[in-house]
Amino acid sequence: MNTVIHKPISQLKITWPLLPDDFILPDDPLENIEHPLISNGLRQSVVDYPELMQDALIVSNFALCAAVDDRTICKAPDWMYVQPVQKRPHNYPRRSYTPHTEGTVPFVVMEFLSATYGDEYSVEHTEEIGKWFFYEQVIKVPRYVIFRPHTGRIEVYALESDRYENQNPHENGRYLIPGLNLFLGVWQGTREGRTGYWLRWWTAAGELLLWPEERAENERQRAENERQRAEDERQRAENERQRADRQQQDKQLAETLLEQERQRNQELLARLAALGIDPE
């Protein structure tokens, strides 16, 4: 019987070669249509913030690569944010990302669990490389997020002393993601035909980062409020003009009545004078 001796973690050789052009990436079918919607929602809420978009790589189901003992390993997080990333020396599309060679380590990677999840918690590193081990021990991603869309449960792990430690949320129920300087939390509602739990971003001040349609609705509401304000101002001016017209008409009527009264008095004085009556 042969005894297999596995190399300790500390002795693993980790390098950062670019993905070979002929490397065949896995092309597994998506398990459901929810994960892309959640991923897209995370990205779309930061597109209007230049400081978050400049030189950043924001991708989902995208190959994150390294070499372990000269064996190329690629994992495809459901969502990943890296900044800064070096510009490509050519124009053809990026098909993978290798930290240290093409830019920094991702600030955060996320996995969205389906009903039957795979190796998101796997620390296997002898036969296969599990995702947990890859993110924690190989890439050393500072924040690892595991999200269950069907229940809304979120777990955020921070790399502390080379190990992931489960984080407690802030009092607002959200988690600070350093690098983005945003808080990640769970939001419940409907978007693009999906009703359920979503991951969303908040600022330190508690302001929710909006999706494009929410920004458009806010702009529409702002324009409607401005239109209503202008209409109210126009109506106020019209009411003021009508009030001024009525005052002018009332003044003219009073002057007419006074003139009529003066004329009647003159006529009366004239008749009394004709009769030889002294009005005094």
PDB file of C-alpha atoms in Angstrom:
ATOM      1  CA  MET A   1       0.000   0.000   0.000  1.00  0.00           C
ATOM      2  CA  ASN A   2       1.424   3.332  -1.047  1.00  0.00           C
ATOM      3  CA  THR A   3       1.136   6.274   1.289  1.00  0.00           C
ATOM      4  CA  VAL A   4       0.294   9.597  -0.382  1.00  0.00           C
ATOM      5  CA  ILE A   5       2.021  12.500   1.320  1.00  0.00           C
ATOM      6  CA  HIS A   6       0.279  15.807   0.692  1.00  0.00           C
ATOM      7  CA  LYS A   7       2.342  18.972   0.693  1.00  0.00           C
ATOM      8  CA  PRO A   8       1.515  21.414   3.543  1.00  0.00           C
ATOM      9  CA  ILE A   9      -0.148  24.664   2.564  1.00  0.00           C
ATOM     10  CA  SER A  10       2.957  26.647   3.481  1.00  0.00           C
ATOM     11  CA  GLN A  11       4.962  24.719   0.913  1.00  0.00           C
ATOM     12  CA  LEU A  12       2.639  25.273  -2.021  1.00  0.00           C
ATOM     13  CA  LYS A  13       4.258  27.190  -4.858  1.00  0.00           C
ATOM     14  CA  ILE A  14       1.970  30.036  -5.951  1.00  0.00           C
ATOM     15  CA  THR A  15       2.837  32.047  -9.046  1.00  0.00           C
ATOM     16  CA  TRP A  16       1.013  34.529 -11.253  1.00  0.00           C
ATOM     17  CA  PRO A  17       1.426  33.646 -14.927  1.00  0.00           C
ATOM     18  CA  LEU A  18      -0.882  35.028 -17.570  1.00  0.00           C
ATOM     19  CA  LEU A  19      -3.478  32.566 -18.758  1.00  0.00           C
ATOM     20  CA  PRO A  20      -2.138  30.735 -21.834  1.00  0.00           C
ATOM     21  CA  ASP A  21      -3.979  31.602 -25.026  1.00  0.00           C
ATOM     22  CA  ASP A  22      -4.800  27.944 -25.593  1.00  0.00           C
ATOM     23  CA  PHE A  23      -6.127  27.381 -22.067  1.00  0.00           C
ATOM     24  CA  ILE A  24      -9.670  26.038 -22.248  1.00  0.00           C
ATOM     25  CA  LEU A  25     -11.898  27.730 -19.720  1.00  0.00           C
ATOM     26  CA  PRO A  26     -14.902  25.800 -18.415  1.00  0.00           C
ATOM     27  CA  ASP A  27     -18.108  26.645 -20.208  1.00  0.00           C
ATOM     28  CA  ASP A  28     -20.657  25.351 -17.755  1.00  0.00           C
ATOM     29  CA  PRO A  29     -24.283  26.390 -18.300  1.00  0.00           C
ATOM     30  CA  LEU A  30     -25.792  28.813 -15.823  1.00  0.00           C
ATOM     31  CA  GLU A  31     -27.765  27.144 -13.061  1.00  0.00           C
ATOM     32  CA  ASN A  32     -30.528  29.765 -13.135  1.00  0.00           C
ATOM     33  CA  ILE A  33     -31.353  33.201 -14.446  1.00  0.00           C
ATOM     34  CA  GLU A  34     -31.318  34.905 -11.030  1.00  0.00           C
ATOM     35  CA  HIS A  35     -27.561  35.130 -10.511  1.00  0.00           C
ATOM     36  CA  PRO A  36     -26.871  37.295 -13.600  1.00  0.00           C
ATOM     37  CA  LEU A  37     -29.664  39.662 -12.531  1.00  0.00           C
ATOM     38  CA  ILE A  38     -28.159  40.051  -9.054  1.00  0.00           C
ATOM     39  CA  SER A  39     -24.661  40.516 -10.492  1.00  0.00           C
ATOM     40  CA  ASN A  40     -25.854  43.096 -12.994  1.00  0.00           C
ATOM     41  CA  GLY A  41     -27.673  44.981 -10.264  1.00  0.00           C
ATOM     42  CA  LEU A  42     -24.476  45.291  -8.225  1.00  0.00           C
ATOM     43  CA  ARG A  43     -22.596  46.708 -11.200  1.00  0.00           C
ATOM     44  CA  GLN A  44     -25.293  49.028 -12.508  1.00  0.00           C
ATOM     45  CA  SER A  45     -25.564  50.884  -9.220  1.00  0.00           C
ATOM     46  CA  VAL A  46     -21.910  52.030  -9.340  1.00  0.00           C
ATOM     47  CA  VAL A  47     -21.620  53.043 -13.017  1.00  0.00           C
ATOM     48  CA  ASP A  48     -22.376  56.701 -12.254  1.00  0.00           C
ATOM     49  CA  TYR A  49     -19.455  56.950  -9.816  1.00  0.00           C
ATOM     50  CA  PRO A  50     -16.246  57.698 -11.776  1.00  0.00           C
ATOM     51  CA  GLU A  51     -14.029  56.983  -8.777  1.00  0.00           C
ATOM     52  CA  LEU A  52     -15.400  53.430  -8.666  1.00  0.00           C
ATOM     53  CA  MET A  53     -15.266  52.810 -12.420  1.00  0.00           C
ATOM     54  CA  GLN A  54     -11.856  54.221 -13.338  1.00  0.00           C
ATOM     55  CA  ASP A  55      -9.346  51.427 -14.121  1.00  0.00           C
ATOM     56  CA  ALA A  56     -11.700  48.931 -12.480  1.00  0.00           C
ATOM     57  CA  LEU A  57     -12.643  45.404 -13.478  1.00  0.00           C
ATOM     58  CA  ILE A  58     -16.224  44.622 -12.470  1.00  0.00           C
ATOM     59  CA  VAL A  59     -17.244  41.204 -13.755  1.00  0.00           C
ATOM     60  CA  SER A  60     -19.343  38.137 -13.056  1.00  0.00           C
ATOM     61  CA  ASN A  61     -18.581  34.497 -13.890  1.00  0.00           C
ATOM     62  CA  PHE A  62     -15.151  35.631 -15.008  1.00  0.00           C
ATOM     63  CA  ALA A  63     -11.938  33.623 -14.686  1.00  0.00           C
ATOM     64  CA  LEU A  64      -9.753  34.598 -11.729  1.00  0.00           C
ATOM     65  CA  CYS A  65      -6.438  32.805 -12.201  1.00  0.00           C
ATOM     66  CA  ALA A  66      -3.227  31.760 -10.482  1.00  0.00           C
ATOM     67  CA  ALA A  67      -0.839  28.832 -10.659  1.00  0.00           C
ATOM     68  CA  VAL A  68      -0.485  26.406  -7.759  1.00  0.00           C
ATOM     69  CA  ASP A  69       2.587  24.185  -8.056  1.00  0.00           C
ATOM     70  CA  ASP A  70       2.766  25.172 -11.733  1.00  0.00           C
ATOM     71  CA  ARG A  71      -0.821  24.038 -12.280  1.00  0.00           C
ATOM     72  CA  THR A  72      -3.074  26.764 -13.693  1.00  0.00           C
ATOM     73  CA  ILE A  73      -6.163  27.231 -11.510  1.00  0.00           C
ATOM     74  CA  CYS A  74      -9.120  29.375 -12.503  1.00  0.00           C
ATOM     75  CA  LYS A  75     -12.248  30.100 -10.520  1.00  0.00           C
ATOM     76  CA  ALA A  76     -15.186  32.163 -11.723  1.00  0.00           C
ATOM     77  CA  PRO A  77     -16.766  34.190  -8.894  1.00  0.00           C
ATOM     78  CA  ASP A  78     -20.362  35.227  -9.376  1.00  0.00           C
ATOM     79  CA  TRP A  79     -19.182  38.811  -8.853  1.00  0.00           C
ATOM     80  CA  MET A  80     -15.769  40.418  -8.523  1.00  0.00           C
ATOM     81  CA  TYR A  81     -14.419  43.938  -8.161  1.00  0.00           C
ATOM     82  CA  VAL A  82     -10.777  44.840  -8.821  1.00  0.00           C
ATOM     83  CA  GLN A  83      -9.171  48.294  -8.903  1.00  0.00           C
ATOM     84  CA  PRO A  84      -6.822  49.287 -10.397  1.00  0.00           C
ATOM     85  CA  VAL A  85      -6.325  46.937 -13.310  1.00  0.00           C
ATOM     86  CA  GLN A  86      -3.622  47.465 -15.909  1.00  0.00           C
ATOM     87  CA  LYS A  87      -4.757  48.479 -19.366  1.00  0.00           C
ATOM     88  CA  ARG A  88      -4.673  45.774 -21.998  1.00  0.00           C
ATOM     89  CA  PRO A  89      -1.799  45.990 -24.508  1.00  0.00           C
ATOM     90  CA  HIS A  90      -4.149  44.777 -27.254  1.00  0.00           C
ATOM     91  CA  ASN A  91      -7.767  45.195 -28.283  1.00  0.00           C
ATOM     92  CA  TYR A  92      -9.158  41.683 -28.105  1.00  0.00           C
ATOM     93  CA  PRO A  93     -11.461  40.999 -25.124  1.00  0.00           C
ATOM     94  CA  ARG A  94     -10.073  40.092 -21.740  1.00  0.00           C
ATOM     95  CA  ARG A  95     -10.899  36.468 -20.932  1.00  0.00           C
ATOM     96  CA  SER A  96      -9.277  36.161 -17.515  1.00  0.00           C
ATOM     97  CA  TYR A  97      -7.593  38.095 -14.745  1.00  0.00           C
ATOM     98  CA  THR A  98      -4.346  37.235 -12.937  1.00  0.00           C
ATOM     99  CA  PRO A  99      -3.597  39.318  -9.818  1.00  0.00           C
ATOM    100  CA  HIS A 100      -0.102  40.781  -9.312  1.00  0.00           C
ATOM    101  CA  THR A 101       0.572  40.371 -13.033  1.00  0.00           C
ATOM    102  CA  GLU A 102      -2.366  42.390 -14.398  1.00  0.00           C
ATOM    103  CA  GLY A 103      -3.231  44.480 -11.368  1.00  0.00           C
ATOM    104  CA  THR A 104      -4.104  44.233  -7.703  1.00  0.00           C
ATOM    105  CA  VAL A 105      -5.907  41.548  -5.751  1.00  0.00           C
ATOM    106  CA  PRO A 106      -9.720  41.890  -5.960  1.00  0.00           C
ATOM    107  CA  PHE A 107     -11.240  43.876  -3.113  1.00  0.00           C
ATOM    108  CA  VAL A 108     -14.136  41.438  -2.953  1.00  0.00           C
ATOM    109  CA  VAL A 109     -15.425  38.266  -4.567  1.00  0.00           C
ATOM    110  CA  MET A 110     -18.964  36.974  -4.200  1.00  0.00           C
ATOM    111  CA  GLU A 111     -20.668  33.649  -4.642  1.00  0.00           C
ATOM    112  CA  PHE A 112     -24.440  33.282  -4.933  1.00  0.00           C
ATOM    113  CA  LEU A 113     -25.643  29.916  -3.697  1.00  0.00           C
ATOM    114  CA  SER A 114     -28.296  27.921  -5.484  1.00  0.00           C
ATOM    115  CA  ALA A 115     -30.387  25.218  -3.854  1.00  0.00           C
ATOM    116  CA  THR A 116     -27.551  22.765  -4.494  1.00  0.00           C
ATOM    117  CA  TYR A 117     -24.313  24.679  -4.049  1.00  0.00           C
ATOM    118  CA  GLY A 118     -20.873  23.403  -4.968  1.00  0.00           C
ATOM    119  CA  ASP A 119     -17.469  24.152  -3.482  1.00  0.00           C
ATOM    120  CA  GLU A 120     -18.053  27.683  -2.191  1.00  0.00           C
ATOM    121  CA  TYR A 121     -17.011  26.447   1.288  1.00  0.00           C
ATOM    122  CA  SER A 122     -14.404  23.982   0.090  1.00  0.00           C
ATOM    123  CA  VAL A 123     -10.910  24.166   1.582  1.00  0.00           C
ATOM    124  CA  GLU A 124      -9.739  21.185  -0.465  1.00  0.00           C
ATOM    125  CA  HIS A 125      -6.247  21.713  -1.868  1.00  0.00           C
ATOM    126  CA  THR A 126      -4.744  18.289  -2.295  1.00  0.00           C
ATOM    127  CA  GLU A 127      -6.656  16.850  -5.243  1.00  0.00           C
ATOM    128  CA  GLU A 128      -8.742  19.832  -6.281  1.00  0.00           C
ATOM    129  CA  ILE A 129      -8.575  23.463  -5.268  1.00  0.00           C
ATOM    130  CA  GLY A 130     -11.773  24.561  -3.540  1.00  0.00           C
ATOM    131  CA  LYS A 131     -13.127  28.068  -3.928  1.00  0.00           C
ATOM    132  CA  TRP A 132     -12.733  28.949  -0.253  1.00  0.00           C
ATOM    133  CA  PHE A 133      -9.119  27.805  -0.284  1.00  0.00           C
ATOM    134  CA  PHE A 134      -8.434  29.557  -3.573  1.00  0.00           C
ATOM    135  CA  TYR A 135      -9.822  32.916  -2.433  1.00  0.00           C
ATOM    136  CA  GLU A 136      -8.344  32.683   1.077  1.00  0.00           C
ATOM    137  CA  GLN A 137      -4.951  31.016   0.667  1.00  0.00           C
ATOM    138  CA  VAL A 138      -4.029  31.562  -2.980  1.00  0.00           C
ATOM    139  CA  ILE A 139      -5.475  34.921  -4.085  1.00  0.00           C
ATOM    140  CA  LYS A 140      -5.936  36.261  -0.521  1.00  0.00           C
ATOM    141  CA  VAL A 141      -9.027  38.295  -1.343  1.00  0.00           C
ATOM    142  CA  PRO A 142      -9.752  40.677   1.583  1.00  0.00           C
ATOM    143  CA  ARG A 143     -13.532  40.092   1.515  1.00  0.00           C
ATOM    144  CA  TYR A 144     -15.414  36.955   0.532  1.00  0.00           C
ATOM    145  CA  VAL A 145     -19.217  37.219   0.342  1.00  0.00           C
ATOM    146  CA  ILE A 146     -21.576  34.240   0.202  1.00  0.00           C
ATOM    147  CA  PHE A 147     -25.201  35.093  -0.542  1.00  0.00           C
ATOM    148  CA  ARG A 148     -28.290  32.906  -0.640  1.00  0.00           C
ATOM    149  CA  PRO A 149     -30.787  34.647  -2.945  1.00  0.00           C
ATOM    150  CA  HIS A 150     -33.717  32.445  -1.928  1.00  0.00           C
ATOM    151  CA  THR A 151     -33.469  33.238   1.790  1.00  0.00           C
ATOM    152  CA  GLY A 152     -31.637  36.576   1.773  1.00  0.00           C
ATOM    153  CA  ARG A 153     -28.910  35.243   4.060  1.00  0.00           C
ATOM    154  CA  ILE A 154     -25.552  36.918   3.598  1.00  0.00           C
ATOM    155  CA  GLU A 155     -22.178  35.942   5.010  1.00  0.00           C
ATOM    156  CA  VAL A 156     -19.192  38.268   4.789  1.00  0.00           C
ATOM    157  CA  TYR A 157     -15.722  36.955   5.600  1.00  0.00           C
ATOM    158  CA  ALA A 158     -12.680  39.152   6.186  1.00  0.00           C
ATOM    159  CA  LEU A 159      -9.121  37.940   5.727  1.00  0.00           C
ATOM    160  CA  GLU A 160      -7.501  38.240   9.141  1.00  0.00           C
ATOM    161  CA  SER A 161      -4.154  36.599   9.920  1.00  0.00           C
ATOM    162  CA  ASP A 162      -4.400  34.643   6.657  1.00  0.00           C
ATOM    163  CA  ARG A 163      -7.780  33.147   7.589  1.00  0.00           C
ATOM    164  CA  TYR A 164     -11.336  34.151   6.788  1.00  0.00           C
ATOM    165  CA  GLU A 165     -13.266  35.351   9.814  1.00  0.00           C
ATOM    166  CA  ASN A 166     -17.034  35.731   9.723  1.00  0.00           C
ATOM    167  CA  GLN A 167     -17.969  39.398  10.124  1.00  0.00           C
ATOM    168  CA  ASN A 168     -20.839  40.830  12.109  1.00  0.00           C
ATOM    169  CA  PRO A 169     -22.872  43.520  10.346  1.00  0.00           C
ATOM    170  CA  HIS A 170     -22.889  47.119  11.471  1.00  0.00           C
ATOM    171  CA  GLU A 171     -25.879  48.313  13.450  1.00  0.00           C
ATOM    172  CA  ASN A 172     -27.589  49.140  10.153  1.00  0.00           C
ATOM    173  CA  GLY A 173     -27.390  45.453   9.190  1.00  0.00           C
ATOM    174  CA  ARG A 174     -24.841  46.079   6.429  1.00  0.00           C
ATOM    175  CA  TYR A 175     -21.183  45.271   5.895  1.00  0.00           C
ATOM    176  CA  LEU A 176     -18.404  47.687   5.009  1.00  0.00           C
ATOM    177  CA  ILE A 177     -16.395  46.591   1.960  1.00  0.00           C
ATOM    178  CA  PRO A 178     -12.998  48.345   2.158  1.00  0.00           C
ATOM    179  CA  GLY A 179     -11.624  49.555  -1.144  1.00  0.00           C
ATOM    180  CA  LEU A 180     -15.077  50.402  -2.433  1.00  0.00           C
ATOM    181  CA  ASN A 181     -15.818  52.233   0.840  1.00  0.00           C
ATOM    182  CA  LEU A 182     -19.414  51.163   0.462  1.00  0.00           C
ATOM    183  CA  PHE A 183     -21.728  49.123   2.644  1.00  0.00           C
ATOM    184  CA  LEU A 184     -23.191  45.901   1.263  1.00  0.00           C
ATOM    185  CA  GLY A 185     -26.619  44.824   2.386  1.00  0.00           C
ATOM    186  CA  VAL A 186     -29.764  42.934   1.463  1.00  0.00           C
ATOM    187  CA  TRP A 187     -32.749  44.640  -0.160  1.00  0.00           C
ATOM    188  CA  GLN A 188     -36.095  43.046  -0.956  1.00  0.00           C
ATOM    189  CA  GLY A 189     -38.203  44.018  -3.946  1.00  0.00           C
ATOM    190  CA  THR A 190     -38.946  43.531  -7.619  1.00  0.00           C
ATOM    191  CA  ARG A 191     -36.746  44.246 -10.606  1.00  0.00           C
ATOM    192  CA  GLU A 192     -36.657  42.920 -14.166  1.00  0.00           C
ATOM    193  CA  GLY A 193     -39.427  40.464 -13.398  1.00  0.00           C
ATOM    194  CA  ARG A 194     -37.699  39.018 -10.343  1.00  0.00           C
ATOM    195  CA  THR A 195     -39.191  39.467  -6.877  1.00  0.00           C
ATOM    196  CA  GLY A 196     -36.966  38.525  -3.984  1.00  0.00           C
ATOM    197  CA  TYR A 197     -33.756  39.392  -2.178  1.00  0.00           C
ATOM    198  CA  TRP A 198     -31.024  41.458  -3.807  1.00  0.00           C
ATOM    199  CA  LEU A 199     -27.569  42.636  -2.825  1.00  0.00           C
ATOM    200  CA  ARG A 200     -27.230  46.412  -2.915  1.00  0.00           C
ATOM    201  CA  TRP A 201     -24.789  49.168  -1.997  1.00  0.00           C
ATOM    202  CA  TRP A 202     -25.171  52.011   0.503  1.00  0.00           C
ATOM    203  CA  THR A 203     -22.893  54.917   1.314  1.00  0.00           C
ATOM    204  CA  ALA A 204     -21.557  55.538   4.808  1.00  0.00           C
ATOM    205  CA  ALA A 205     -24.289  58.176   5.154  1.00  0.00           C
ATOM    206  CA  GLY A 206     -26.948  55.518   4.515  1.00  0.00           C
ATOM    207  CA  GLU A 207     -27.756  56.647   0.965  1.00  0.00           C
ATOM    208  CA  LEU A 208     -28.804  53.799  -1.309  1.00  0.00           C
ATOM    209  CA  LEU A 209     -26.944  53.634  -4.636  1.00  0.00           C
ATOM    210  CA  LEU A 210     -29.687  53.599  -7.226  1.00  0.00           C
ATOM    211  CA  TRP A 211     -30.220  51.484 -10.303  1.00  0.00           C
ATOM    212  CA  PRO A 212     -30.555  53.277 -13.668  1.00  0.00           C
ATOM    213  CA  GLU A 213     -34.337  52.989 -13.722  1.00  0.00           C
ATOM    214  CA  GLU A 214     -34.528  54.359 -10.174  1.00  0.00           C
ATOM    215  CA  ARG A 215     -32.307  57.274 -11.133  1.00  0.00           C
ATOM    216  CA  ALA A 216     -34.507  57.870 -14.183  1.00  0.00           C
ATOM    217  CA  GLU A 217     -37.633  57.750 -12.029  1.00  0.00           C
ATOM    218  CA  ASN A 218     -36.086  60.178  -9.550  1.00  0.00           C
ATOM    219  CA  GLU A 219     -35.181  62.490 -12.426  1.00  0.00           C
ATOM    220  CA  ARG A 220     -38.697  62.179 -13.831  1.00  0.00           C
ATOM    221  CA  GLN A 221     -40.141  62.937 -10.406  1.00  0.00           C
ATOM    222  CA  ARG A 222     -37.744  65.877 -10.002  1.00  0.00           C
ATOM    223  CA  ALA A 223     -38.780  67.237 -13.401  1.00  0.00           C
ATOM    224  CA  GLU A 224     -42.453  66.714 -12.510  1.00  0.00           C
ATOM    225  CA  ASN A 225     -41.945  68.528  -9.199  1.00  0.00           C
ATOM    226  CA  GLU A 226     -40.184  71.353 -11.044  1.00  0.00           C
ATOM    227  CA  ARG A 227     -43.002  71.496 -13.585  1.00  0.00           C
ATOM    228  CA  GLN A 228     -45.551  71.558 -10.772  1.00  0.00           C
ATOM    229  CA  ARG A 229     -43.572  74.260  -8.972  1.00  0.00           C
ATOM    230  CA  ALA A 230     -43.520  76.346 -12.159  1.00  0.00           C
ATOM    231  CA  GLU A 231     -47.245  75.754 -12.635  1.00  0.00           C
ATOM    232  CA  ASP A 232     -47.924  76.759  -9.031  1.00  0.00           C
ATOM    233  CA  GLU A 233     -45.841  79.898  -9.550  1.00  0.00           C
ATOM    234  CA  ARG A 234     -47.691  80.688 -12.780  1.00  0.00           C
ATOM    235  CA  GLN A 235     -51.038  80.153 -11.023  1.00  0.00           C
ATOM    236  CA  ARG A 236     -49.904  82.327  -8.097  1.00  0.00           C
ATOM    237  CA  ALA A 237     -48.921  85.094 -10.522  1.00  0.00           C
ATOM    238  CA  GLU A 238     -52.231  84.721 -12.359  1.00  0.00           C
ATOM    239  CA  ASN A 239     -54.136  84.920  -9.070  1.00  0.00           C
ATOM    240  CA  GLU A 240     -52.118  87.990  -8.115  1.00  0.00           C
ATOM    241  CA  ARG A 241     -52.886  89.609 -11.489  1.00  0.00           C
ATOM    242  CA  GLN A 242     -56.593  88.851 -11.112  1.00  0.00           C
ATOM    243  CA  ARG A 243     -56.552  90.262  -7.574  1.00  0.00           C
ATOM    244  CA  ALA A 244     -54.853  93.400  -8.851  1.00  0.00           C
ATOM    245  CA  ASP A 245     -57.450  93.643 -11.656  1.00  0.00           C
ATOM    246  CA  ARG A 246     -60.266  93.313  -9.143  1.00  0.00           C
ATOM    247  CA  GLN A 247     -58.709  95.992  -6.973  1.00  0.00           C
ATOM    248  CA  GLN A 248     -58.416  98.265  -9.990  1.00  0.00           C
ATOM    249  CA  GLN A 249     -62.021  97.528 -10.962  1.00  0.00           C
ATOM    250  CA  ASP A 250     -63.172  98.185  -7.388  1.00  0.00           C
ATOM    251  CA  LYS A 251     -61.256 101.471  -7.388  1.00  0.00           C
ATOM    252  CA  GLN A 252     -62.768 102.508 -10.708  1.00  0.00           C
ATOM    253  CA  LEU A 253     -66.261 101.557  -9.462  1.00  0.00           C
ATOM    254  CA  ALA A 254     -65.759 103.573  -6.280  1.00  0.00           C
ATOM    255  CA  GLU A 255     -64.576 106.571  -8.295  1.00  0.00           C
ATOM    256  CA  THR A 256     -67.624 106.219 -10.604  1.00  0.00           C
ATOM    257  CA  LEU A 257     -69.991 106.062  -7.652  1.00  0.00           C
ATOM    258  CA  LEU A 258     -68.350 109.120  -6.099  1.00  0.00           C
ATOM    259  CA  GLU A 259     -68.627 110.986  -9.394  1.00  0.00           C
ATOM    260  CA  GLN A 260     -72.285 109.997  -9.708  1.00  0.00           C
ATOM    261  CA  GLU A 261     -72.921 111.146  -6.150  1.00  0.00           C
ATOM    262  CA  ARG A 262     -71.149 114.466  -6.845  1.00  0.00           C
ATOM    263  CA  GLN A 263     -73.231 114.972  -9.976  1.00  0.00           C
ATOM    264  CA  ARG A 264     -76.464 114.228  -8.070  1.00  0.00           C
ATOM    265  CA  ASN A 265     -75.495 116.723  -5.416  1.00  0.00           C
ATOM    266  CA  GLN A 266     -74.774 119.386  -8.035  1.00  0.00           C
ATOM    267  CA  GLU A 267     -78.117 118.707  -9.730  1.00  0.00           C
ATOM    268  CA  LEU A 268     -79.907 118.945  -6.394  1.00  0.00           C
ATOM    269  CA  LEU A 269     -78.189 122.240  -5.574  1.00  0.00           C
ATOM    270  CA  ALA A 270     -79.113 123.555  -8.984  1.00  0.00           C
ATOM    271  CA  ARG A 271     -82.813 122.675  -8.497  1.00  0.00           C
ATOM    272  CA  LEU A 272     -82.872 124.213  -5.046  1.00  0.00           C
ATOM    273  CA  ALA A 273     -81.265 127.371  -6.391  1.00  0.00           C
ATOM    274  CA  ALA A 274     -83.910 127.524  -9.165  1.00  0.00           C
ATOM    275  CA  LEU A 275     -86.598 127.343  -6.485  1.00  0.00           C
ATOM    276  CA  GLY A 276     -84.900 130.087  -4.501  1.00  0.00           C
ATOM    277  CA  ILE A 277     -84.042 127.788  -1.647  1.00  0.00           C
ATOM    278  CA  ASP A 278     -80.781 128.256   0.147  1.00  0.00           C
ATOM    279  CA  PRO A 279     -79.382 124.785   0.772  1.00  0.00           C
ATOM    280  CA  GLU A 280     -77.603 126.106   3.876  1.00  0.00           C
TER     281      GLU A 280
END
